mmCIF file of C-alpha atoms in Angstrom:
data_model
loop_
_atom_site.group_PDB
_atom_site.id
_atom_site.type_symbol
_atom_site.label_atom_id
_atom_site.label_comp_id
_atom_site.label_asym_id
_atom_site.label_seq_id
_atom_site.Cartn_x
_atom_site.Cartn_y
_atom_site.Cartn_z
ATOM 1 C CA UNK A 1 18.964 0.798 -27.239
ATOM 2 C CA UNK A 2 19.490 1.201 -23.393
ATOM 3 C CA UNK A 3 16.603 0.545 -21.076
ATOM 4 C CA UNK A 4 15.688 3.405 -19.087
ATOM 5 C CA UNK A 5 13.763 3.794 -15.483
ATOM 6 C CA UNK A 6 13.544 5.826 -12.656
ATOM 7 C CA UNK A 7 14.828 6.194 -8.913
ATOM 8 C CA UNK A 8 13.593 7.874 -6.407
ATOM 9 C CA UNK A 9 14.999 8.533 -3.117
ATOM 10 C CA UNK A 10 13.277 9.855 0.099
ATOM 11 C CA UNK A 11 13.315 10.537 3.661
ATOM 12 C CA UNK A 12 12.433 12.963 6.265
ATOM 13 C CA UNK A 13 15.482 14.906 5.101
ATOM 14 C CA UNK A 14 17.969 14.126 2.255
ATOM 15 C CA UNK A 15 21.396 15.615 2.889
ATOM 16 C CA UNK A 16 24.313 16.012 0.127
ATOM 17 C CA UNK A 17 26.165 12.828 1.473
ATOM 18 C CA UNK A 18 23.197 10.927 1.467
ATOM 19 C CA UNK A 19 22.674 11.627 -2.346
ATOM 20 C CA UNK A 20 26.345 11.664 -3.250
ATOM 21 C CA UNK A 21 25.935 7.774 -1.613
ATOM 22 C CA UNK A 22 22.900 7.558 -4.019
ATOM 23 C CA UNK A 23 24.788 8.542 -6.807
ATOM 24 C CA UNK A 24 27.802 5.891 -6.036
ATOM 25 C CA UNK A 25 25.458 3.015 -5.976
ATOM 26 C CA UNK A 26 23.958 3.989 -9.185
ATOM 27 C CA UNK A 27 27.403 4.664 -10.903
ATOM 28 C CA UNK A 28 28.620 1.323 -9.049
ATOM 29 C CA UNK A 29 25.861 -0.724 -11.000
ATOM 30 C CA UNK A 30 26.216 0.593 -14.577
ATOM 31 C CA UNK A 31 23.817 3.513 -14.651
ATOM 32 C CA UNK A 32 24.448 6.875 -16.445
ATOM 33 C CA UNK A 33 21.931 9.374 -14.349
ATOM 34 C CA UNK A 34 20.089 11.399 -17.201
ATOM 35 C CA UNK A 35 18.270 13.977 -15.376
ATOM 36 C CA UNK A 36 18.052 14.690 -11.136
ATOM 37 C CA UNK A 37 15.279 16.600 -9.554
ATOM 38 C CA UNK A 38 14.587 17.389 -5.713
ATOM 39 C CA UNK A 39 11.796 18.086 -4.088
ATOM 40 C CA UNK A 40 10.750 19.119 -0.661
ATOM 41 C CA UNK A 41 7.281 18.128 1.087
ATOM 42 C CA UNK A 42 5.823 18.621 4.269
ATOM 43 C CA UNK A 43 7.058 15.673 6.149
ATOM 44 C CA UNK A 44 9.458 14.390 3.493
ATOM 45 C CA UNK A 45 11.906 15.234 0.835
ATOM 46 C CA UNK A 46 12.815 13.098 -2.415
ATOM 47 C CA UNK A 47 15.136 13.056 -5.026
ATOM 48 C CA UNK A 48 14.360 12.054 -8.519
ATOM 49 C CA UNK A 49 16.993 10.185 -10.712
ATOM 50 C CA UNK A 50 15.826 9.239 -14.272
ATOM 51 C CA UNK A 51 18.522 6.591 -15.549
ATOM 52 C CA UNK A 52 19.840 4.709 -18.283
ATOM 53 C CA UNK A 53 21.572 1.438 -18.234
ATOM 54 C CA UNK A 54 23.628 -0.412 -21.209
ATOM 55 C CA UNK A 55 21.352 -3.019 -21.670
ATOM 56 C CA UNK A 56 17.934 -3.583 -23.159
ATOM 57 C CA UNK A 57 16.886 -5.802 -20.386
ATOM 58 C CA UNK A 58 15.299 -3.428 -17.972
ATOM 59 C CA UNK A 59 13.696 -6.384 -15.667
ATOM 60 C CA UNK A 60 17.481 -7.522 -14.895
ATOM 61 C CA UNK A 61 18.716 -3.478 -14.101
ATOM 62 C CA UNK A 62 16.132 -3.174 -12.006
ATOM 63 C CA UNK A 63 16.510 -6.406 -10.141
ATOM 64 C CA UNK A 64 19.996 -5.518 -9.809
ATOM 65 C CA UNK A 65 19.796 -2.186 -8.519
ATOM 66 C CA UNK A 66 17.195 -2.917 -6.330
ATOM 67 C CA UNK A 67 19.468 -5.487 -4.306
ATOM 68 C CA UNK A 68 22.473 -3.422 -4.406
ATOM 69 C CA UNK A 69 20.383 -0.293 -2.821
ATOM 70 C CA UNK A 70 18.935 -2.673 -0.377
ATOM 71 C CA UNK A 71 22.531 -4.057 0.392
ATOM 72 C CA UNK A 72 24.019 -0.446 0.767
ATOM 73 C CA UNK A 73 24.458 1.179 4.298
ATOM 74 C CA UNK A 74 22.606 4.228 3.285
ATOM 75 C CA UNK A 75 20.814 5.451 6.736
ATOM 76 C CA UNK A 76 17.832 7.407 6.748
ATOM 77 C CA UNK A 77 17.020 7.077 3.106
ATOM 78 C CA UNK A 78 14.747 4.384 1.357
ATOM 79 C CA UNK A 79 15.286 4.321 -2.670
ATOM 80 C CA UNK A 80 12.864 2.803 -4.917
ATOM 81 C CA UNK A 81 13.442 1.677 -8.562
ATOM 82 C CA UNK A 82 10.361 2.542 -10.535
ATOM 83 C CA UNK A 83 9.800 1.383 -14.088
ATOM 84 C CA UNK A 84 8.777 3.531 -16.936
ATOM 85 C CA UNK A 85 5.711 1.993 -17.525
ATOM 86 C CA UNK A 86 4.328 3.017 -14.514
ATOM 87 C CA UNK A 87 6.155 6.345 -14.219
ATOM 88 C CA UNK A 88 5.292 7.065 -17.703
ATOM 89 C CA UNK A 89 2.027 5.887 -18.184
ATOM 90 C CA UNK A 90 -0.847 8.337 -18.884
ATOM 91 C CA UNK A 91 -3.149 6.586 -16.970
ATOM 92 C CA UNK A 92 -2.330 4.389 -13.682
ATOM 93 C CA UNK A 93 -4.045 2.234 -11.592
ATOM 94 C CA UNK A 94 -3.434 2.509 -7.642
ATOM 95 C CA UNK A 95 -4.489 -0.286 -5.647
ATOM 96 C CA UNK A 96 -4.289 -0.243 -1.580
ATOM 97 C CA UNK A 97 -4.739 -2.298 1.437
ATOM 98 C CA UNK A 98 -7.457 -0.473 4.113
ATOM 99 C CA UNK A 99 -6.182 -1.233 7.648
ATOM 100 C CA UNK A 100 -3.174 0.503 8.618
ATOM 101 C CA UNK A 101 -2.736 1.619 5.375
ATOM 102 C CA UNK A 102 -5.627 3.729 3.877
ATOM 103 C CA UNK A 103 -6.669 4.146 7.218
ATOM 104 C CA UNK A 104 -4.628 4.018 10.494
ATOM 105 C CA UNK A 105 -6.326 1.603 12.711
ATOM 106 C CA UNK A 106 -7.595 -2.313 12.291
ATOM 107 C CA UNK A 107 -11.062 -2.137 12.233
ATOM 108 C CA UNK A 108 -11.484 -5.492 13.509
ATOM 109 C CA UNK A 109 -9.917 -4.276 16.758
ATOM 110 C CA UNK A 110 -12.083 -1.297 17.414
ATOM 111 C CA UNK A 111 -14.851 -3.681 16.777
ATOM 112 C CA UNK A 112 -12.988 -6.506 19.199
ATOM 113 C CA UNK A 113 -12.917 -3.560 22.013
ATOM 114 C CA UNK A 114 -16.928 -3.346 22.128
ATOM 115 C CA UNK A 115 -16.905 -7.499 22.729
ATOM 116 C CA UNK A 116 -13.966 -7.106 25.466
ATOM 117 C CA UNK A 117 -11.677 -9.525 23.219
ATOM 118 C CA UNK A 118 -9.591 -6.710 21.972
ATOM 119 C CA UNK A 119 -6.306 -8.581 23.138
ATOM 120 C CA UNK A 120 -7.008 -11.748 21.844
ATOM 121 C CA UNK A 121 -8.137 -10.198 18.429
ATOM 122 C CA UNK A 122 -4.951 -7.952 17.998
ATOM 123 C CA UNK A 123 -2.463 -11.074 18.792
ATOM 124 C CA UNK A 124 -4.569 -13.023 15.859
ATOM 125 C CA UNK A 125 -4.069 -10.282 13.799
ATOM 126 C CA UNK A 126 -0.688 -9.414 14.297
ATOM 127 C CA UNK A 127 0.507 -13.016 13.541
ATOM 128 C CA UNK A 128 -1.965 -13.219 10.385
ATOM 129 C CA UNK A 129 -0.266 -9.961 8.919
ATOM 130 C CA UNK A 130 3.279 -11.625 9.818
ATOM 131 C CA UNK A 131 2.055 -14.642 7.452
ATOM 132 C CA UNK A 132 1.956 -17.201 10.377
ATOM 133 C CA UNK A 133 -1.902 -18.206 10.191
ATOM 134 C CA UNK A 134 -3.693 -18.788 7.294
ATOM 135 C CA UNK A 135 -5.956 -15.341 6.618
ATOM 136 C CA UNK A 136 -8.904 -17.190 6.385
ATOM 137 C CA UNK A 137 -9.121 -19.127 9.075
ATOM 138 C CA UNK A 138 -7.793 -16.177 11.509
ATOM 139 C CA UNK A 139 -10.289 -13.942 10.067
ATOM 140 C CA UNK A 140 -13.322 -16.249 10.927
ATOM 141 C CA UNK A 141 -11.516 -16.937 14.092
ATOM 142 C CA UNK A 142 -11.619 -13.203 14.767
ATOM 143 C CA UNK A 143 -14.940 -12.354 13.834
ATOM 144 C CA UNK A 144 -16.383 -15.100 15.702
ATOM 145 C CA UNK A 145 -15.657 -13.071 18.980
ATOM 146 C CA UNK A 146 -17.716 -10.523 17.745
ATOM 147 C CA UNK A 147 -20.890 -12.117 17.555
ATOM 148 C CA UNK A 148 -23.920 -10.955 19.556
ATOM 149 C CA UNK A 149 -22.539 -7.327 19.324
ATOM 150 C CA UNK A 150 -25.295 -4.844 17.986
ATOM 151 C CA UNK A 151 -25.501 -3.736 14.270
ATOM 152 C CA UNK A 152 -25.070 0.100 15.997
ATOM 153 C CA UNK A 153 -21.287 -0.362 16.860
ATOM 154 C CA UNK A 154 -20.627 -0.553 13.046
ATOM 155 C CA UNK A 155 -21.418 3.360 13.058
ATOM 156 C CA UNK A 156 -19.596 4.006 15.881
ATOM 157 C CA UNK A 157 -16.641 2.623 14.814
ATOM 158 C CA UNK A 158 -16.873 4.128 11.691
ATOM 159 C CA UNK A 159 -17.001 7.425 13.260
ATOM 160 C CA UNK A 160 -13.492 6.729 14.545
ATOM 161 C CA UNK A 161 -11.710 5.918 11.666
ATOM 162 C CA UNK A 162 -8.625 8.038 10.881
ATOM 163 C CA UNK A 163 -7.445 8.069 7.511
ATOM 164 C CA UNK A 164 -3.311 7.886 6.973
ATOM 165 C CA UNK A 165 -1.810 10.899 6.641
ATOM 166 C CA UNK A 166 -1.602 11.800 2.540
ATOM 167 C CA UNK A 167 -4.604 9.374 1.936
ATOM 168 C CA UNK A 168 -7.198 11.678 0.999
ATOM 169 C CA UNK A 169 -4.678 13.912 -0.988
ATOM 170 C CA UNK A 170 -3.138 10.632 -2.770
ATOM 171 C CA UNK A 171 -6.805 9.649 -3.944
ATOM 172 C CA UNK A 172 -7.966 13.164 -4.853
ATOM 173 C CA UNK A 173 -4.471 14.010 -6.817
ATOM 174 C CA UNK A 174 -4.793 10.367 -8.695
ATOM 175 C CA UNK A 175 -8.364 11.152 -9.447
ATOM 176 C CA UNK A 176 -7.927 14.743 -10.625
ATOM 177 C CA UNK A 177 -4.829 13.424 -12.995
ATOM 178 C CA UNK A 178 -7.010 10.835 -14.592
ATOM 179 C CA UNK A 179 -5.802 7.916 -12.936
ATOM 180 C CA UNK A 180 -8.200 5.027 -11.427
ATOM 181 C CA UNK A 181 -7.876 4.222 -7.389
ATOM 182 C CA UNK A 182 -8.931 1.272 -5.671
ATOM 183 C CA UNK A 183 -8.928 -0.193 -1.936
ATOM 184 C CA UNK A 184 -9.217 -3.779 -1.297
ATOM 185 C CA UNK A 185 -9.834 -4.980 2.250
ATOM 186 C CA UNK A 186 -9.612 -8.290 4.737
ATOM 187 C CA UNK A 187 -11.756 -5.787 6.949
ATOM 188 C CA UNK A 188 -15.514 -5.276 6.343
ATOM 189 C CA UNK A 189 -17.567 -3.913 3.945
ATOM 190 C CA UNK A 190 -19.974 -1.992 6.299
ATOM 191 C CA UNK A 191 -16.747 0.074 7.149
ATOM 192 C CA UNK A 192 -15.018 0.386 3.781
ATOM 193 C CA UNK A 193 -18.304 1.320 1.633
ATOM 194 C CA UNK A 194 -19.112 4.691 3.074
ATOM 195 C CA UNK A 195 -15.055 5.298 2.991
ATOM 196 C CA UNK A 196 -14.975 4.649 -0.711
ATOM 197 C CA UNK A 197 -18.161 6.611 -1.597
ATOM 198 C CA UNK A 198 -16.547 9.463 0.448
ATOM 199 C CA UNK A 199 -13.200 9.529 -1.023
ATOM 200 C CA UNK A 200 -14.508 8.713 -4.316
ATOM 201 C CA UNK A 201 -12.513 5.244 -5.467
ATOM 202 C CA UNK A 202 -13.061 3.484 -8.582
ATOM 203 C CA UNK A 203 -13.175 0.137 -7.159
ATOM 204 C CA UNK A 204 -13.919 -1.428 -3.650
ATOM 205 C CA UNK A 205 -14.144 -4.553 -2.036
ATOM 206 C CA UNK A 206 -14.389 -5.920 1.516
ATOM 207 C CA UNK A 207 -15.992 -8.501 3.690
ATOM 208 C CA UNK A 208 -19.672 -8.663 4.550
ATOM 209 C CA UNK A 209 -20.682 -9.002 8.275
ATOM 210 C CA UNK A 210 -23.349 -11.050 8.510
ATOM 211 C CA UNK A 211 -25.932 -9.593 10.657
ATOM 212 C CA UNK A 212 -29.044 -10.799 11.612
ATOM 213 C CA UNK A 213 -32.134 -8.793 13.944
ATOM 214 C CA UNK A 214 -29.870 -6.328 14.421
ATOM 215 C CA UNK A 215 -27.081 -8.148 15.810
ATOM 216 C CA UNK A 216 -23.660 -9.537 14.226
ATOM 217 C CA UNK A 217 -23.511 -13.042 14.065
ATOM 218 C CA UNK A 218 -19.914 -13.828 14.501
ATOM 219 C CA UNK A 219 -19.863 -15.268 10.495
ATOM 220 C CA UNK A 220 -18.801 -13.302 7.146
ATOM 221 C CA UNK A 221 -20.954 -13.660 4.035
ATOM 222 C CA UNK A 222 -19.300 -15.498 1.314
ATOM 223 C CA UNK A 223 -15.825 -16.443 0.543
ATOM 224 C CA UNK A 224 -13.017 -14.441 2.219
ATOM 225 C CA UNK A 225 -10.942 -11.755 0.821
ATOM 226 C CA UNK A 226 -7.973 -12.922 0.861
ATOM 227 C CA UNK A 227 -4.115 -12.263 -0.739
ATOM 228 C CA UNK A 228 -5.353 -14.423 -3.688
ATOM 229 C CA UNK A 229 -8.785 -12.159 -3.967
ATOM 230 C CA UNK A 230 -6.545 -9.180 -3.413
ATOM 231 C CA UNK A 231 -4.600 -9.911 -6.385
ATOM 232 C CA UNK A 232 -7.257 -10.818 -8.509
ATOM 233 C CA UNK A 233 -9.024 -7.470 -7.872
ATOM 234 C CA UNK A 234 -5.950 -5.789 -8.824
ATOM 235 C CA UNK A 235 -6.014 -7.699 -12.307
ATOM 236 C CA UNK A 236 -9.834 -7.467 -12.476
ATOM 237 C CA UNK A 237 -10.434 -3.869 -12.061
ATOM 238 C CA UNK A 238 -7.149 -2.455 -13.708
ATOM 239 C CA UNK A 239 -8.600 -4.182 -17.073
ATOM 240 C CA UNK A 240 -11.788 -2.836 -16.150
ATOM 241 C CA UNK A 241 -10.578 0.561 -16.084
ATOM 242 C CA UNK A 242 -8.484 -0.167 -19.481
ATOM 243 C CA UNK A 243 -4.871 -0.181 -17.470
ATOM 244 C CA UNK A 244 -2.093 -2.101 -18.183
ATOM 245 C CA UNK A 245 -0.630 -4.206 -15.377
ATOM 246 C CA UNK A 246 2.370 -2.302 -16.458
ATOM 247 C CA UNK A 247 0.926 0.865 -14.839
ATOM 248 C CA UNK A 248 0.018 -0.578 -11.712
ATOM 249 C CA UNK A 249 0.677 0.165 -7.943
ATOM 250 C CA UNK A 250 -0.489 -1.853 -4.842
ATOM 251 C CA UNK A 251 0.585 -0.674 -1.670
ATOM 252 C CA UNK A 252 0.096 -2.658 1.629
ATOM 253 C CA UNK A 253 1.472 -3.487 5.052
ATOM 254 C CA UNK A 254 0.414 -7.422 5.615
ATOM 255 C CA UNK A 255 1.069 -10.643 4.340
ATOM 256 C CA UNK A 256 -2.425 -10.546 3.133
ATOM 257 C CA UNK A 257 -1.285 -8.137 0.620
ATOM 258 C CA UNK A 258 1.687 -9.743 -1.002
ATOM 259 C CA UNK A 259 0.209 -11.411 -4.120
ATOM 260 C CA UNK A 260 -1.235 -8.074 -4.848
ATOM 261 C CA UNK A 261 2.236 -6.216 -4.530
ATOM 262 C CA UNK A 262 3.596 -9.245 -6.588
ATOM 263 C CA UNK A 263 1.290 -8.762 -9.409
ATOM 264 C CA UNK A 264 1.652 -4.708 -9.623
ATOM 265 C CA UNK A 265 4.541 -3.274 -11.797
ATOM 266 C CA UNK A 266 5.336 -1.696 -8.051
ATOM 267 C CA UNK A 267 4.582 -3.374 -4.930
ATOM 268 C CA UNK A 268 5.058 -0.809 -1.827
ATOM 269 C CA UNK A 269 5.374 -1.809 1.599
ATOM 270 C CA UNK A 270 3.879 1.200 3.619
ATOM 271 C CA UNK A 271 5.303 0.704 7.248
ATOM 272 C CA UNK A 272 5.086 -3.036 6.988
ATOM 273 C CA UNK A 273 5.715 -5.861 8.875
ATOM 274 C CA UNK A 274 9.463 -7.095 8.199
ATOM 275 C CA UNK A 275 8.341 -9.998 6.008
ATOM 276 C CA UNK A 276 6.406 -7.684 3.388
ATOM 277 C CA UNK A 277 9.410 -5.141 3.348
ATOM 278 C CA UNK A 278 11.678 -7.905 2.272
ATOM 279 C CA UNK A 279 9.828 -8.550 -0.657
ATOM 280 C CA UNK A 280 8.277 -5.158 -1.955
ATOM 281 C CA UNK A 281 9.581 -3.606 -4.979
ATOM 282 C CA UNK A 282 9.756 -0.429 -2.537
ATOM 283 C CA UNK A 283 8.809 0.636 1.154
ATOM 284 C CA UNK A 284 7.364 3.935 2.619
ATOM 285 C CA UNK A 285 8.789 3.504 6.316
ATOM 286 C CA UNK A 286 7.421 6.841 6.791
ATOM 287 C CA UNK A 287 3.507 7.635 7.898
ATOM 288 C CA UNK A 288 2.786 9.604 4.630
ATOM 289 C CA UNK A 289 0.862 8.317 1.898
ATOM 290 C CA UNK A 290 2.156 11.495 -0.366
ATOM 291 C CA UNK A 291 5.443 9.431 -0.922
ATOM 292 C CA UNK A 292 3.539 6.978 -2.888
ATOM 293 C CA UNK A 293 2.218 9.849 -5.255
ATOM 294 C CA UNK A 294 6.083 10.996 -5.742
ATOM 295 C CA UNK A 295 6.769 7.142 -6.669
ATOM 296 C CA UNK A 296 4.239 7.165 -8.930
ATOM 297 C CA UNK A 297 5.432 10.393 -10.686
ATOM 298 C CA UNK A 298 2.178 12.237 -9.835
ATOM 299 C CA UNK A 299 2.455 15.695 -8.314
ATOM 300 C CA UNK A 300 2.352 15.914 -4.791
ATOM 301 C CA UNK A 301 1.486 19.599 -4.838
#
C-alpha cells in the first residue's frame, strides 16, 4: 500500500508559476497529488498537497522529497513535508522556544540594557544561538553581567515583551481544538511564568534567576535549560499529555533548539539562524507564527 503524507507550500504570495514548479518537483520524485487546496491569510498564502508515494517507506519518501525541494530553485516560497502522524492526529503537541520565537525579543538583552552590558550580551547570545559556544557556559557568562540589578527590572522588562505575530492565535486555536501547547526557554521563569499563565500554556519551563535581598545575584538556580533539557521536556510533556511523538511539532530559532526539533515529528525553524535552517524539517521565513497552524493542519481562521 502506498505511503501518504502532505506538502504545504507557503509565502507572502503564491503565483501560479510557483505552484507549477512545486508540482513539477513532486512529480519528479514519483509522487501523486491526491488532493490540493489553496488558502489566503493575512500576511501569507499557502497551498496544501495531499501526496501518495509508491512505497511503504514513508520516512524514505519524506527525506528524498525534502532534499529535492531544498535543492529546487523556487524563489519566494518554502515547502514543508509534514507526516500524516502529525497532520492527521486527533490531538497534537506543539512546543516552542520563547525568545525570538514565541516573543519578538531576547529577554536577556533587555535585562542587560539596564546593566549597561547589552552590546556584550548580544554578541555572546548571537554566538550561542549560532552554536559557536556552549549554551550553559554562555548563559552563566551573560547572567553574571546582571549582578546587582534590582528585582524591579524584571517587571519593567516583562512589560516590554511583544508576542510574535500569530503567537496568541497559535496557542488559542490549538487549545480550542484540544491540542497541548508548551514553551521551553533558555531564558527566565520570572518572565515566562506570567506569560504562560496569560496564554494558558499547558507546560512551561525556563531558568530561575537567583534573587537575594531584592537584587539579582548574577547566578541561576539549578541546572541550565539547555538543548538536552528542551528535548527531554518535549518527550516528558507529550507523554504526560497522552500524545505520541509522531504527533509533535517543535518550533525554534537557535542552536539550543536543535535537539528538541530533532525529537519532534516536525522540527520547524522560525526565522532561524542558518545552521538551524539547514537541518530543520521545515522553515518559516516569515515573521508570522500563523504559518505553524497551517503546517500542523489546524485551521488558521
